[in-house]
Short mmCIF file of C-alpha atoms in Angstrom, two decimals:
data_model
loop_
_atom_site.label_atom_id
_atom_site.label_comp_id
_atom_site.label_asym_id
_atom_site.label_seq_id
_atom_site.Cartn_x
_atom_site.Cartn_y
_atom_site.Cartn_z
CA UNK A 27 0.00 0.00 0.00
CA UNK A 28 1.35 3.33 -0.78
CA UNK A 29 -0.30 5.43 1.31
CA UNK A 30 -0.53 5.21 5.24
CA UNK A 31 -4.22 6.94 5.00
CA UNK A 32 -5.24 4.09 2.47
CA UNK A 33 -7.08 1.02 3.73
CA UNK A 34 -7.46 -2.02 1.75
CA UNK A 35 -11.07 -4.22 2.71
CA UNK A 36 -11.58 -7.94 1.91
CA UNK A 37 -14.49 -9.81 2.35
CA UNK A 38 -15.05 -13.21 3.06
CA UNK A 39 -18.08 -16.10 2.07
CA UNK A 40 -18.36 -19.24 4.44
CA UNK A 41 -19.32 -21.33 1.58
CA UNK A 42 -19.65 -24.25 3.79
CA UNK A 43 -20.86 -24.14 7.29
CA UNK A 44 -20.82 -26.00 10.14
CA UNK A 45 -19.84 -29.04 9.16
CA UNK A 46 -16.53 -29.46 11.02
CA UNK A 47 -15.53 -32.40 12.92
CA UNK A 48 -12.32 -30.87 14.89
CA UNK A 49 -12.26 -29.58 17.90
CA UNK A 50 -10.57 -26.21 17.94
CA UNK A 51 -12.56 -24.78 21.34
CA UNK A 52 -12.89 -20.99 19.71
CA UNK A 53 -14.85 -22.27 16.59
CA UNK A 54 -18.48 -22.58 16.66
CA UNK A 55 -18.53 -24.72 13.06
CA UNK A 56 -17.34 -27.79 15.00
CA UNK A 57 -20.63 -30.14 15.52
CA UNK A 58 -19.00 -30.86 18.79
CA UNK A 59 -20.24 -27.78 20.76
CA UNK A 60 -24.10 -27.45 18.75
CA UNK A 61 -23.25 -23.88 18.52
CA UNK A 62 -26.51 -22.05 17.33
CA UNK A 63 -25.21 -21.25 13.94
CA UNK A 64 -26.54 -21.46 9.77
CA UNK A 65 -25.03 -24.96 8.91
CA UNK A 66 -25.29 -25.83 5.34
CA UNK A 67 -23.56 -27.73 1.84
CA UNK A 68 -21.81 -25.83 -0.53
CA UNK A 69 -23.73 -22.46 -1.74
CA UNK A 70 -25.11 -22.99 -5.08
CA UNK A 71 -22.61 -20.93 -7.87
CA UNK A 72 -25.04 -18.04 -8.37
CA UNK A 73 -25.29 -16.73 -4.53
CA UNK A 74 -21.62 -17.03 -4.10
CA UNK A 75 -21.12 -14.97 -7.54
CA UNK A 76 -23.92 -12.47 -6.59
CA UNK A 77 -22.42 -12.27 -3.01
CA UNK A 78 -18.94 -11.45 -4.99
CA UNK A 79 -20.47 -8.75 -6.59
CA UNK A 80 -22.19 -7.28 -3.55
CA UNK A 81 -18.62 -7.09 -1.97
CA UNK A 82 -17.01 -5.35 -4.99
CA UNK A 83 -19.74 -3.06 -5.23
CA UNK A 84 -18.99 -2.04 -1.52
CA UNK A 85 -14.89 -2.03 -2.21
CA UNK A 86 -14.15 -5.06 -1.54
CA UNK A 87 -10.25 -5.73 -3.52
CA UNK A 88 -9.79 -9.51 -1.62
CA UNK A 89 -12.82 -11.64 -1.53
CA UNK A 90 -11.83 -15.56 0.55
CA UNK A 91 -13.88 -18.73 -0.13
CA UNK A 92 -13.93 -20.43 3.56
CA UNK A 93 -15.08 -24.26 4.07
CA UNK A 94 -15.86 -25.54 6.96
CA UNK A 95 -13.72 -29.21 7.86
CA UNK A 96 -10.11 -29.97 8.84
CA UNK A 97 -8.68 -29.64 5.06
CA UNK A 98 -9.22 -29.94 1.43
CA UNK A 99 -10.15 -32.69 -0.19
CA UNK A 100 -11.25 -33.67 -4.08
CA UNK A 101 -14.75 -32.67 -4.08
CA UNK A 102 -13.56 -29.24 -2.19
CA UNK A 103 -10.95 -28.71 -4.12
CA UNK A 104 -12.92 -29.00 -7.57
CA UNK A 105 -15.59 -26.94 -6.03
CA UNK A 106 -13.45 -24.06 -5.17
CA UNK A 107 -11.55 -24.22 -7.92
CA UNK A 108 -14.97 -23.62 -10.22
CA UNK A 109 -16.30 -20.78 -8.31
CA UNK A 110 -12.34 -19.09 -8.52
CA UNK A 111 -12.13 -19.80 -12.16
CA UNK A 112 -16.09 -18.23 -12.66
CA UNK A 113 -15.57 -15.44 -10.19
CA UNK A 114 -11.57 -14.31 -12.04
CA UNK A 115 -14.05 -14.69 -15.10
CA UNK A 116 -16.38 -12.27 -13.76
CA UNK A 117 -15.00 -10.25 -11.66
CA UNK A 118 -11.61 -9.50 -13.07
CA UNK A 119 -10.55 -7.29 -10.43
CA UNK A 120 -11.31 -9.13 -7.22
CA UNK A 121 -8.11 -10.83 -5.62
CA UNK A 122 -9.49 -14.51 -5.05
CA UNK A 123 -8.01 -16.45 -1.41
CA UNK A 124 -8.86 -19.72 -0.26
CA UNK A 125 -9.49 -20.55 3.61
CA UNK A 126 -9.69 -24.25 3.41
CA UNK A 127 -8.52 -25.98 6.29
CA UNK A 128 -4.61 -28.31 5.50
CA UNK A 129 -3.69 -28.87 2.02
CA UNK A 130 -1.06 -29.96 -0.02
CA UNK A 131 1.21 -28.70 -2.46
CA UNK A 132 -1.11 -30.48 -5.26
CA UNK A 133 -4.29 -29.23 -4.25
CA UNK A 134 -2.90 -25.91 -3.67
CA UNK A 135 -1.18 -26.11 -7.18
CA UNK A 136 -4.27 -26.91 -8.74
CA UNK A 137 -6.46 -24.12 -7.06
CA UNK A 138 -3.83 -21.23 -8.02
CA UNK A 139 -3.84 -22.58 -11.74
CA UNK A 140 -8.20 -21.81 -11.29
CA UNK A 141 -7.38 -18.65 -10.40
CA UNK A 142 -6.77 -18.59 -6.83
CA UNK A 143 -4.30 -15.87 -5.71
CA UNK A 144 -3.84 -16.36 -2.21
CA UNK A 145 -4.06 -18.78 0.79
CA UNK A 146 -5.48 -17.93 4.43
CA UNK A 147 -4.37 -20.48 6.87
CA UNK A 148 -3.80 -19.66 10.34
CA UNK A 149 -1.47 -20.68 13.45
CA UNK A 150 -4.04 -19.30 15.36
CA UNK A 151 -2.00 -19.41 18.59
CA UNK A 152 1.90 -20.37 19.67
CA UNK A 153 2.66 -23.62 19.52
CA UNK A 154 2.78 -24.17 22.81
CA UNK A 155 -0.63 -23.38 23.64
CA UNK A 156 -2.19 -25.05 20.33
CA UNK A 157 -3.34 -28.42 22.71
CA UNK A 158 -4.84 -26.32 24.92
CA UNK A 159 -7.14 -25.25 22.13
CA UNK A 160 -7.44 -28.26 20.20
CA UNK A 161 -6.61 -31.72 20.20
CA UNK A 162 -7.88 -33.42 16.72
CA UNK A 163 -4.82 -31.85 14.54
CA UNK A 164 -1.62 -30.03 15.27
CA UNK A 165 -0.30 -26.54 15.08
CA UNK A 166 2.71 -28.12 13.05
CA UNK A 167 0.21 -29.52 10.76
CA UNK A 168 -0.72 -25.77 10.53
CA UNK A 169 2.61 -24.99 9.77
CA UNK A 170 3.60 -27.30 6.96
CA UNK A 171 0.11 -25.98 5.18
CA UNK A 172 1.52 -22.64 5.16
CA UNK A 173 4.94 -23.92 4.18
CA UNK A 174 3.71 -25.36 1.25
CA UNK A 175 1.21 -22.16 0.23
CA UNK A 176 5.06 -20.54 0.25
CA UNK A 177 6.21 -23.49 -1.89
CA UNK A 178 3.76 -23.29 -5.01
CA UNK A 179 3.81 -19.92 -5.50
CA UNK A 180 0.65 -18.91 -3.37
CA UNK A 181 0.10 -15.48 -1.71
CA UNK A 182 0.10 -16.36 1.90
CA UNK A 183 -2.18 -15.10 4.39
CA UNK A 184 -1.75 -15.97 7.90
CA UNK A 185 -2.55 -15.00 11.69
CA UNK A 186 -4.17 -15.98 14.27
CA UNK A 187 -6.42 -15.13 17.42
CA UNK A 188 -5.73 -13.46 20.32
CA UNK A 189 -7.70 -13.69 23.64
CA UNK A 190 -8.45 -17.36 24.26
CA UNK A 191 -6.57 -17.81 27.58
CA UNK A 192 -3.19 -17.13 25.94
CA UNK A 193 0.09 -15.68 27.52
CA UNK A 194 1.69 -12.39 26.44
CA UNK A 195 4.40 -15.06 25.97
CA UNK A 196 2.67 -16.66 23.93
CA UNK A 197 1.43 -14.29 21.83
CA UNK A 198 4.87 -12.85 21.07
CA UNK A 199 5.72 -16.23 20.39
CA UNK A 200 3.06 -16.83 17.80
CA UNK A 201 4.23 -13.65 16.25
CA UNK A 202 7.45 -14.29 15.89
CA UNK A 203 6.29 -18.08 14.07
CA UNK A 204 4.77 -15.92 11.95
CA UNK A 205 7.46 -14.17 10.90
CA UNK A 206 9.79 -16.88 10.24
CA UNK A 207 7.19 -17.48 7.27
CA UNK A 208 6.94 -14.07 5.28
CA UNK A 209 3.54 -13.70 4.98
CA UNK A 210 1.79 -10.88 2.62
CA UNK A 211 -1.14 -10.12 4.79
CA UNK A 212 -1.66 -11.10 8.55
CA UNK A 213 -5.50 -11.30 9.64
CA UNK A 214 -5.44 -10.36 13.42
CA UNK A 215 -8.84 -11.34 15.06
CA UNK A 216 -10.03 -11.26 18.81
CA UNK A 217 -12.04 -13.85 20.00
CA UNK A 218 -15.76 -13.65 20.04
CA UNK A 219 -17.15 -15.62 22.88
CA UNK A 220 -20.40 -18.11 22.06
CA UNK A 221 -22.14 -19.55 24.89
CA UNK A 222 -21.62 -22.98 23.15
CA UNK A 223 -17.65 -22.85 23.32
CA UNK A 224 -15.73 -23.89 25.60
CA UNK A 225 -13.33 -20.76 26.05
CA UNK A 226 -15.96 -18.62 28.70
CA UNK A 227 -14.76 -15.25 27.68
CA UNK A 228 -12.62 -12.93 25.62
CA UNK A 229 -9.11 -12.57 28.19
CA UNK A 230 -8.11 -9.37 25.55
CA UNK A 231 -9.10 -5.55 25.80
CA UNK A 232 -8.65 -2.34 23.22
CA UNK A 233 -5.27 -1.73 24.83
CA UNK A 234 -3.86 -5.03 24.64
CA UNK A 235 -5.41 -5.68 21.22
CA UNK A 236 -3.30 -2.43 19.84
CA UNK A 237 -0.67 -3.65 21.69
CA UNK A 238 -0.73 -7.10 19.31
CA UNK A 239 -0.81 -4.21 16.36
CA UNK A 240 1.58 -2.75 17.23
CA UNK A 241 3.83 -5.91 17.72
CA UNK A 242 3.37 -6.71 14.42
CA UNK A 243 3.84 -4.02 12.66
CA UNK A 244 7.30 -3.93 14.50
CA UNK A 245 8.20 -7.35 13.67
CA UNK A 246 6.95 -7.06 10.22
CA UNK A 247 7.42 -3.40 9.28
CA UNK A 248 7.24 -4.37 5.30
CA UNK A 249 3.93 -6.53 5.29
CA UNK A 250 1.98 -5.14 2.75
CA UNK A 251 -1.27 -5.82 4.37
CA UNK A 252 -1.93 -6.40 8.76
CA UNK A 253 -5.44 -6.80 9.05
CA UNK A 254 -7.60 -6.78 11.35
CA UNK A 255 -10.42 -8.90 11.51
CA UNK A 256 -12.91 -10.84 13.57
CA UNK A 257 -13.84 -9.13 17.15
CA UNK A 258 -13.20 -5.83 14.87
CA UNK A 259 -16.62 -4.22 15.96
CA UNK A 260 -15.95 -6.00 19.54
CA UNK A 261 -12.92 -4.39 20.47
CA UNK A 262 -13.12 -1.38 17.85
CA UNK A 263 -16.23 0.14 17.42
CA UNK A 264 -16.36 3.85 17.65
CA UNK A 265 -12.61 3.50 18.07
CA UNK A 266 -10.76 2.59 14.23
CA UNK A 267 -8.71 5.22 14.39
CA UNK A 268 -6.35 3.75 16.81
CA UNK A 269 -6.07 0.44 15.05
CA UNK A 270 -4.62 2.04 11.59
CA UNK A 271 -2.44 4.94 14.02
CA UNK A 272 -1.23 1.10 15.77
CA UNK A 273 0.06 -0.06 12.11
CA UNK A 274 -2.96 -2.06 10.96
CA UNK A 275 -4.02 -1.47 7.14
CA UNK A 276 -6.73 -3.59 5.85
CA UNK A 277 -10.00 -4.44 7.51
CA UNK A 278 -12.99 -7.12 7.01
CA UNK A 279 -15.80 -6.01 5.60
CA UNK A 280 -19.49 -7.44 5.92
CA UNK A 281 -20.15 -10.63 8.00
CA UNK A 282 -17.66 -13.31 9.41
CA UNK A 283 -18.13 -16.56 8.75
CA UNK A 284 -21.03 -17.26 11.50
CA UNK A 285 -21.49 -13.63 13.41
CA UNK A 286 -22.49 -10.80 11.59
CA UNK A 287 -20.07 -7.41 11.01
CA UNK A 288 -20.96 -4.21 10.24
CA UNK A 289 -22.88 -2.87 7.21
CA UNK A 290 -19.87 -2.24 4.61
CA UNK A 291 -21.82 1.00 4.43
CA UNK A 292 -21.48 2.09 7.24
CA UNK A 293 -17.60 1.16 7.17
CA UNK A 294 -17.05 3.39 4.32
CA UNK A 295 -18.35 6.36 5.73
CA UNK A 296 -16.51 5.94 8.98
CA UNK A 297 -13.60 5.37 7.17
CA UNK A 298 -13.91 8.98 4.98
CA UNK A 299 -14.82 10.53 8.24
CA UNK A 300 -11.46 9.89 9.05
CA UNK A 301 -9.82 10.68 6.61
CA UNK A 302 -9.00 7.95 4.93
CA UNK A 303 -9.01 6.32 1.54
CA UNK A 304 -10.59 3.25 0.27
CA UNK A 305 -7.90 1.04 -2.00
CA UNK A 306 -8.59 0.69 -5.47
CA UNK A 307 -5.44 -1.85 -6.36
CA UNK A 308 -3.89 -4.27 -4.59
CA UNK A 309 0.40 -4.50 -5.01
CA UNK A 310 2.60 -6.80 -4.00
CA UNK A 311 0.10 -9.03 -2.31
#
């Protein structure tokens, strides 16, 4: 991004939801805790495409397909590699990710040659205090994913979420995982407490939230885009300002993938009440 009064948005589509069989105690798509969520098969073609447009139409430059489950496999990977190769079709200028779950250097291969530009795959937390979290797959398993996004030629996006029960330690140590694999964008998100999960409440505040900003816009001072994203409105609302004056550049427009965000509207206008400037182009991401 050029400009330090310039903020890039992305938007995201849970194109499958609910369906998860892991355990990861801050996700309410695993079966395991009945969260009260939408739980569905894969959108039909046409809503995700008319969704797409909806997000460009409110600025959207990054738009991520997100599946519920622990990774890809064929029938995923052909049906996410259809809606890229429709939506690059369509909408030209949209910057397509992928968000799902473990995959392989094939798989990943085959999504970027459909039009895929980038990968989202997060540590979530240090790797110390991944068991504590969840118990069906491993952070390293995490890790190799993102290796191999970094190995076919993938845009990698990658972060994690802070205020589960964590340690300052180990949230400087998740950061610092983090850098050891160059990402181009870094989603920061604050966890939003369900009744149905088994983490009680968010252990994060404003201040310690910029402090994570802050943090990693140290340790990464040439990412082109640090994000912030779910428990935005949470931790945020009223109070944006700080996050971009903390080094963030990018924000999440719209809905997550199973609690609602703000109206992108309403985004927009906070946004050029402050002064700053919606991108129209994405570099070096």
């Amino acid at each position: 991004m050029n400009s330090a009064k310039t903020v890039f948005l992305c938007a995201i589509n849970n194109v499958l939801s609910g369906a998860c069989n892991e355990d990861c105690k801050f996700c309410t798509q695993s079966v395991r805790y009945k969260a009260a969520i939408e739980r569905y098969t894969f959108k039909a073609e046409e809503q995700v495409l008319q969704e797409a447009r909806e997000a460009a139409a409110n600025g959207a430059l990054g738009y991520c397909l997100v599946t519920a489950g622990k990774g890809l496999d064929d029938r995923m990977t052909d049906t996410i590699a259809r809606l890229a190769r429709r939506l690059s079709t369509e909408l030209p200028n949209l910057r397509l990710i992928a968000c799902n779950g473990t995959a392989g250097e094939e798989q990943l291969r085959y999504l970027k040659t459909h039009g895929i530009a980038s990968y989202n795959h997060n540590l979530e937390t240090s790797e110390r205090y991944y068991p504590s979290i969840c118990t069906t797959h491993s952070w390293q398993e995490r890790y190799a994913t993102c290796e191999a996004v970094r190995s076919v030629g993938l845009s990698l996006c990658s972060g994690g979420i802070f205020g589960m029960g964590e340690s300052p330690e180990d949230q400087e140590s998740l950061l610092q995982s983090l850098c050891t694999l160059n990402p181009d964008s870094v989603p920061l998100n604050f966890y939003i407490p369900n009744p149905a999960l088994p983490i009680p409440e968010r252990t994060i505040d404003r201040e310690g939230a910029l402090a994570v900003i802050r943090r990693t816009r140290q340790l990464l001072p040439d990412l082109p885009l640090l994000m912030v994203a779910g428990g935005r409105e949470a931790l945020f609302g009223g109070a944006e300002q700080s996050m971009f004056e903390a080094g963030a550049n990018a924000i999440v427009i719209g809905n997550y993938l199973t609690t609602p965000g703000e109206a992108p509207d309403r985004d927009r206008q906070r946004l050029r009440e402050l002064g700053y400037t919606i991108a129209t182009e994405c570099h070096g991401t």
